[in-house]
Short mmCIF file of C-alpha atoms in Angstrom, two decimals:
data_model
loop_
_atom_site.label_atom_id
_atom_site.label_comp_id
_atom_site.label_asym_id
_atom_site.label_seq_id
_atom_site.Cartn_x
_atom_site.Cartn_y
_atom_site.Cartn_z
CA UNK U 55 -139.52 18.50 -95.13
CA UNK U 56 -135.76 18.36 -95.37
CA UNK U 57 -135.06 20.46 -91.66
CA UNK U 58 -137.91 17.74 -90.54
CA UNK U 59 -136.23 14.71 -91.91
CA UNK U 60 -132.46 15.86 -90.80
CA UNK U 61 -133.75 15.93 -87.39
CA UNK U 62 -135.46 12.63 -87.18
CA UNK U 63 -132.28 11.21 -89.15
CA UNK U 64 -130.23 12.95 -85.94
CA UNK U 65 -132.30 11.63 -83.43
CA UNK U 66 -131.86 7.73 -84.58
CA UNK U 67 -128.25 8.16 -84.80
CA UNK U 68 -128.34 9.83 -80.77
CA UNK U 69 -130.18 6.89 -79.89
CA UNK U 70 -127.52 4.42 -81.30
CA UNK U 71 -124.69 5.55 -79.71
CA UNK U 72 -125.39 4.19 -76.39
CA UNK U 73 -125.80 0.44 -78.76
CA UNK U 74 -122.00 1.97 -80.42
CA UNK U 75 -120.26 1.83 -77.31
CA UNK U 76 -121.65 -0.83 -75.97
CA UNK U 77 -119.77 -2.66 -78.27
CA UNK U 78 -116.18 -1.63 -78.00
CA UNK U 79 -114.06 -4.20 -77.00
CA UNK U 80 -112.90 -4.58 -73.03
CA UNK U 81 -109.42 -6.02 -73.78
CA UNK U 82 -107.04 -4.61 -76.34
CA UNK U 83 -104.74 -7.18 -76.88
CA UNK U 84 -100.90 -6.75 -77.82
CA UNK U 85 -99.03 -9.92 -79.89
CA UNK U 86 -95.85 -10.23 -81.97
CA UNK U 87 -95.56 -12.03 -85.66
CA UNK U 88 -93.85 -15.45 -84.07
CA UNK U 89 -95.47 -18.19 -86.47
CA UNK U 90 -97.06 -20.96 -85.74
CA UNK U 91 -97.80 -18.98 -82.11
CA UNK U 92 -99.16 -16.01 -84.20
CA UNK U 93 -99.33 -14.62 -87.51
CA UNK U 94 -101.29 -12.67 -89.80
CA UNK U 95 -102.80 -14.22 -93.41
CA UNK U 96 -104.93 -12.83 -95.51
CA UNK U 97 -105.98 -9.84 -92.57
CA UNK U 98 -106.65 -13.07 -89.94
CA UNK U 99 -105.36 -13.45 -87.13
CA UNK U 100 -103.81 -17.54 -87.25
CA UNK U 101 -101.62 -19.44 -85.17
CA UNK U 102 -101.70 -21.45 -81.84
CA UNK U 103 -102.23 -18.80 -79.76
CA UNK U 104 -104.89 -16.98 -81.24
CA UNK U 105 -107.12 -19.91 -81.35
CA UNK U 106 -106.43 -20.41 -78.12
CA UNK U 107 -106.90 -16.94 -77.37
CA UNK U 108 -110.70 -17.04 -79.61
CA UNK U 109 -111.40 -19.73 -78.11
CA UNK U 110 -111.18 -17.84 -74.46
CA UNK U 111 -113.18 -15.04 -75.28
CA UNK U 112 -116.28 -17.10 -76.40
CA UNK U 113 -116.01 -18.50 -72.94
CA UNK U 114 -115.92 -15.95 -70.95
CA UNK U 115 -118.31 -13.57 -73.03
CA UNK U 116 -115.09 -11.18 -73.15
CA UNK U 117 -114.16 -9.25 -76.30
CA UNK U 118 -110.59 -7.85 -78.05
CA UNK U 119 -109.12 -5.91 -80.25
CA UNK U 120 -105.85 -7.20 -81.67
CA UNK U 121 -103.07 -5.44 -82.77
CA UNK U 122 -99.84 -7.00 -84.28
CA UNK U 123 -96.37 -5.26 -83.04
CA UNK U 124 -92.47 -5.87 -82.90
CA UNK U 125 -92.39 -7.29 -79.29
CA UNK U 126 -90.11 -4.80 -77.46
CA UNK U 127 -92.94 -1.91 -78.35
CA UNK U 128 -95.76 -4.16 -77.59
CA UNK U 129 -93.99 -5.60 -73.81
CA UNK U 130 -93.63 -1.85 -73.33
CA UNK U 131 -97.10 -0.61 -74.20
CA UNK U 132 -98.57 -3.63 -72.62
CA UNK U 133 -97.19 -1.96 -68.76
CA UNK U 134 -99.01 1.31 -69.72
CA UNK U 135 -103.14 0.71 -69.86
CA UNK U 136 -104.90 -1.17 -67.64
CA UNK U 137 -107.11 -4.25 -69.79
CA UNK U 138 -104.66 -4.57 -72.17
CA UNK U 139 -102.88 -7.93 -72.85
CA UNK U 140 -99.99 -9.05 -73.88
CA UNK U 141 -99.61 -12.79 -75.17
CA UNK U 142 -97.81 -15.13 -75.14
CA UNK U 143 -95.44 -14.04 -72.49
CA UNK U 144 -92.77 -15.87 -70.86
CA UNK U 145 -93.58 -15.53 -66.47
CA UNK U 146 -90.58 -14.99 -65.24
CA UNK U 147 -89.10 -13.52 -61.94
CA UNK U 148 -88.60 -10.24 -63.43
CA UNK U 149 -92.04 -9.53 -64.76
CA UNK U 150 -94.11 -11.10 -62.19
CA UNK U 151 -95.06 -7.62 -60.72
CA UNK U 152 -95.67 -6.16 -64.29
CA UNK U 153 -98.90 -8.19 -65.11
CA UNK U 154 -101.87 -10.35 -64.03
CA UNK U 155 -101.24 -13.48 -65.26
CA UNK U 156 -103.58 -16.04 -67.39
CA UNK U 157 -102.17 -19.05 -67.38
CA UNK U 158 -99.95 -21.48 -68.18
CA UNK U 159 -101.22 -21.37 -71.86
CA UNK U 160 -98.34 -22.91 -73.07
CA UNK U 161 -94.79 -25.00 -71.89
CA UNK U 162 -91.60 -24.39 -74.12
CA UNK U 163 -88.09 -25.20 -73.46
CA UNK U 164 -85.81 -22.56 -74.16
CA UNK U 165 -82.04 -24.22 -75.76
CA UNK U 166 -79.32 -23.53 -77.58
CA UNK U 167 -78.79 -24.81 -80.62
CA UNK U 168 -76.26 -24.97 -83.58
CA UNK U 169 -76.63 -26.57 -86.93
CA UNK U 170 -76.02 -30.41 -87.21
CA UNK U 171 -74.42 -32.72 -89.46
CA UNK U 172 -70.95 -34.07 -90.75
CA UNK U 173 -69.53 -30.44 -90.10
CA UNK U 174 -71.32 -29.99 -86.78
CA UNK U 175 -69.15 -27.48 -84.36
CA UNK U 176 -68.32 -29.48 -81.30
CA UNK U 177 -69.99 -28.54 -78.13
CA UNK U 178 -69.30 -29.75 -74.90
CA UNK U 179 -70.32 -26.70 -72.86
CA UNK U 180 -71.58 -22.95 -72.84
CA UNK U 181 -67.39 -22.27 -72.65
CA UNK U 182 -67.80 -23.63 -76.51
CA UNK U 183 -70.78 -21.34 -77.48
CA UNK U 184 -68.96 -18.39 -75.23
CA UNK U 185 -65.54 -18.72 -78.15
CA UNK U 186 -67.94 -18.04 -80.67
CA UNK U 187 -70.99 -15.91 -81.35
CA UNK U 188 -75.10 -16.73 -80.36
CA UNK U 189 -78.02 -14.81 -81.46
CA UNK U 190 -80.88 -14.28 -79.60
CA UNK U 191 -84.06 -12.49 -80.07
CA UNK U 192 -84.08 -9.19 -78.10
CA UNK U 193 -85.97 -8.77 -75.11
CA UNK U 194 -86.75 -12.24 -73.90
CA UNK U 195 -85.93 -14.55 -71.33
CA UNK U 196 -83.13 -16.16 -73.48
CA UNK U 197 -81.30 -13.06 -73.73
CA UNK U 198 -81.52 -12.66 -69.73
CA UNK U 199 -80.27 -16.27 -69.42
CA UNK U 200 -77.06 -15.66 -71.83
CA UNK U 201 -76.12 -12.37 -70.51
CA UNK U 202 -76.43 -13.86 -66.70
CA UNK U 203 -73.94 -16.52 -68.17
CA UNK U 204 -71.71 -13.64 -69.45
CA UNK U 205 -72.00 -13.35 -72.90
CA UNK U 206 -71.87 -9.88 -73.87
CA UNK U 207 -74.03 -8.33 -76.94
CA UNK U 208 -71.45 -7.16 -79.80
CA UNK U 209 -68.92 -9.46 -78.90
CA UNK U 210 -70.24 -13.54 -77.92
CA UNK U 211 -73.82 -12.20 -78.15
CA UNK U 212 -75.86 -11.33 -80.99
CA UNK U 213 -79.25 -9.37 -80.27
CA UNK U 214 -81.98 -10.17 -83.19
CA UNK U 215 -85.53 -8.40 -83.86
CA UNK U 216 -87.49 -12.03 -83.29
CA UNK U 217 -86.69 -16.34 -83.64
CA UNK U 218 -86.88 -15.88 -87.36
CA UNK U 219 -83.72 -13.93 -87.46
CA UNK U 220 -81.97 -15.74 -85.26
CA UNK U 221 -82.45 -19.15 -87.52
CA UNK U 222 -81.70 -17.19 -90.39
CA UNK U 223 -78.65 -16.35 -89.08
CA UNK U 224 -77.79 -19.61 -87.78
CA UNK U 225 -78.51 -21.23 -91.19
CA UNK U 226 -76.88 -18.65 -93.07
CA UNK U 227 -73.63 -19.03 -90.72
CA UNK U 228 -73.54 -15.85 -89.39
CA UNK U 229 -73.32 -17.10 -86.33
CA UNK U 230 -72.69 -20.06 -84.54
CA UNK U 231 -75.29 -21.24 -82.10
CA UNK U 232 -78.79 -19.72 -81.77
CA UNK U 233 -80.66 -19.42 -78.25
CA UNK U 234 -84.70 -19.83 -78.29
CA UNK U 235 -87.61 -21.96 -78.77
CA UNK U 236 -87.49 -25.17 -81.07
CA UNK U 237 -90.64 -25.06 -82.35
CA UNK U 238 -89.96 -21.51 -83.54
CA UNK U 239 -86.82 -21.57 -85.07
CA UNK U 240 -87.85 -24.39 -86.58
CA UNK U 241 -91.11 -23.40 -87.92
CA UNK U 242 -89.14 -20.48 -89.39
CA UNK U 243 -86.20 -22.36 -90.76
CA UNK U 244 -89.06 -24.23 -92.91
CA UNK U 245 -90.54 -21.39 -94.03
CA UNK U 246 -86.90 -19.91 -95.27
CA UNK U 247 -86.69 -22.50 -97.30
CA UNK U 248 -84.45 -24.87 -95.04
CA UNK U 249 -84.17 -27.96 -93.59
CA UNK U 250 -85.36 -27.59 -90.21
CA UNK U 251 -83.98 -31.44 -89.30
CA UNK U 252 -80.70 -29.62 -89.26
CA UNK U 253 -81.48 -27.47 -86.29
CA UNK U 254 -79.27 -29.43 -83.54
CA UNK U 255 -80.24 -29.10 -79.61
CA UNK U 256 -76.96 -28.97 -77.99
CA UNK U 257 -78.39 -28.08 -74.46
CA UNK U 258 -81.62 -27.27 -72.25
CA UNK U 259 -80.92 -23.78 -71.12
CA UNK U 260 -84.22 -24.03 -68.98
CA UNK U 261 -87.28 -25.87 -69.42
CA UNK U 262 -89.55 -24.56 -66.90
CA UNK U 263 -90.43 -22.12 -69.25
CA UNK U 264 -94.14 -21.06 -69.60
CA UNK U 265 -95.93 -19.40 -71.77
CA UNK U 266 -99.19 -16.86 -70.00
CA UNK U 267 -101.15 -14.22 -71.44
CA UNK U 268 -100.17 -11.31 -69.47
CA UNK U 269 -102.74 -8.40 -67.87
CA UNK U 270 -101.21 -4.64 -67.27
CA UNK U 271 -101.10 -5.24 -63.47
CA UNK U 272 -104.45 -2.40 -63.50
CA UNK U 273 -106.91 -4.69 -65.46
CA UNK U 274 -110.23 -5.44 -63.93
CA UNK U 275 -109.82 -8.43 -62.06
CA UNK U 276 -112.84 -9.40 -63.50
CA UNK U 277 -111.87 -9.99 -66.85
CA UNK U 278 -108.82 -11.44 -65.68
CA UNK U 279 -110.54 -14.12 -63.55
CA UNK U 280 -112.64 -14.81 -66.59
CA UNK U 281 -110.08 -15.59 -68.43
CA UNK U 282 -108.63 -17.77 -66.32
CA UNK U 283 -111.82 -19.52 -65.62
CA UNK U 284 -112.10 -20.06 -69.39
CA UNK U 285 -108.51 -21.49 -70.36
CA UNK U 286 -109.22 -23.80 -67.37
CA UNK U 287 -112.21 -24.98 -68.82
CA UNK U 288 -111.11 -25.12 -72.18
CA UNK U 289 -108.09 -27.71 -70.64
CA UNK U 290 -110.13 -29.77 -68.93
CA UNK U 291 -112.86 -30.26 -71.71
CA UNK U 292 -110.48 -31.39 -74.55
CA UNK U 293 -110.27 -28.45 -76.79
CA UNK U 294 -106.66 -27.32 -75.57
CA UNK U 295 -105.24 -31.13 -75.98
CA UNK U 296 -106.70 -30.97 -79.71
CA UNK U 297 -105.08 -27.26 -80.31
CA UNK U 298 -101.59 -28.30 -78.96
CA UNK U 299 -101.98 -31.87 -81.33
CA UNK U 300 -102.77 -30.00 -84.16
CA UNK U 301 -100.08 -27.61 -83.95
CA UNK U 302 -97.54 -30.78 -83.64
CA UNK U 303 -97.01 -30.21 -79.78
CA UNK U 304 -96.36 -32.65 -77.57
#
């Protein structure tokens, strides 16, 4: 009975593994911890983009797996395998042969900012921020911006791991202005425990900037165009003027 039963058992698991790969995922998708964009709580994936991002995949019958990394290693492995995303990425001249874009998902200023108040540092110009020091998270279009305007990393320029340590410096006065995204350095500040009123815009460094979700240049156009088909949809229904209004976007 046993050798009889071991084989039938054998045979029902042969037949499912056609069903098993049927349902691995087409898109393995790359993101950073950059709160309210993305973050993880309680083993969920949260945050703006994510819904957004959920909310794409249902539309276009498409499925991913999601992996949380620092966002130098994840822009890097993102290059590598074809289907694998990368999100939210900032389209800029530079990259626009790296990846298949899906998009604009989101519009964000990038600025510089410095703390406000009675003891404010006066700023007139980027010669002001260029006498003193700036941090800026690694790897992003900010740092590009400040190091085309000559600031220099380990002297004017401070290179951080991600927003959050850039307003933690800022706050903690390790540094003088900060260069990034106001609703991150923000959302962080708050979640440090400060004030994030105090975080002062002193200038618009560029606000063209746009958010995608970006495709290894390889990826089956397919999925790509499905995507795309589904974010549009999703705009012109309602659902992604309710996302950004929930997540205090204008």
């Amino acid at each position: 009975m046993r050798p009889r039963l071991m084989i039938v058992l054998l045979g029902c698991c042969l037949r499912a593994l056609p069903a098993i790969a049927q349902t691995e995922p087409e898109i393995h998708a790359l993101t950073e911890a950059l709160p309210p964009l993305s973050y993880d709580e309680n083993g969920a994936h949260k945050g703006f983009s994510n819904e957004l991002l959920q909310m794409m995949l249902h539309d276009s019958g498409l499925r991913a797996a999601i992996q949380v990394k620092p966002w130098s290693r994840a822009l890097r492995e993102a290059q590598q395998v074809p289907n694998t995303m990368l999100y939210l990425a900032v389209r800029t001249p530079e990259r626009e042969e790296m990846f298949k874009w899906v998009g604009p998902a989101l519009p964000l200023a990038i600025e510089l900012f410095r703390l406000g108040g009675p003891r404010a540092l006066p700023y007139t110009s980027l010669d002001d921020a260029r006498r003193a020091v700036v941090a800026v998270a690694r790897d992003t279009p900010g740092q590009k911006m400040m190091e085309r305007q000559g600031f220099v990393d380990n002297q004017n320029l401070m290179l951080t791991n991600d927003e959050a340590q850039s307003a933690r410096l800022l706050y903690a006065h390790r540094v003088q202005f900060s260069v990034g995204v106001g609703l991150f350095q923000r959302y962080a500040a708050r979640q440090q425990g400060q004030n994030p009123e105090r975080l002062d815009s002193v200038q618009v460094l560029d606000d063209s900037t746009r958010f995608y979700f970006a495709m290894q240049k390889d990826s089956n156009p397919d999925y790509v165009a499905r995507l795309q088909a589904a974010l549009d949809k999703i705009k012109q229904d309602g659902r992604y003027a309710a996302l950004l209004k929930r997540y205090n976007h204008p």
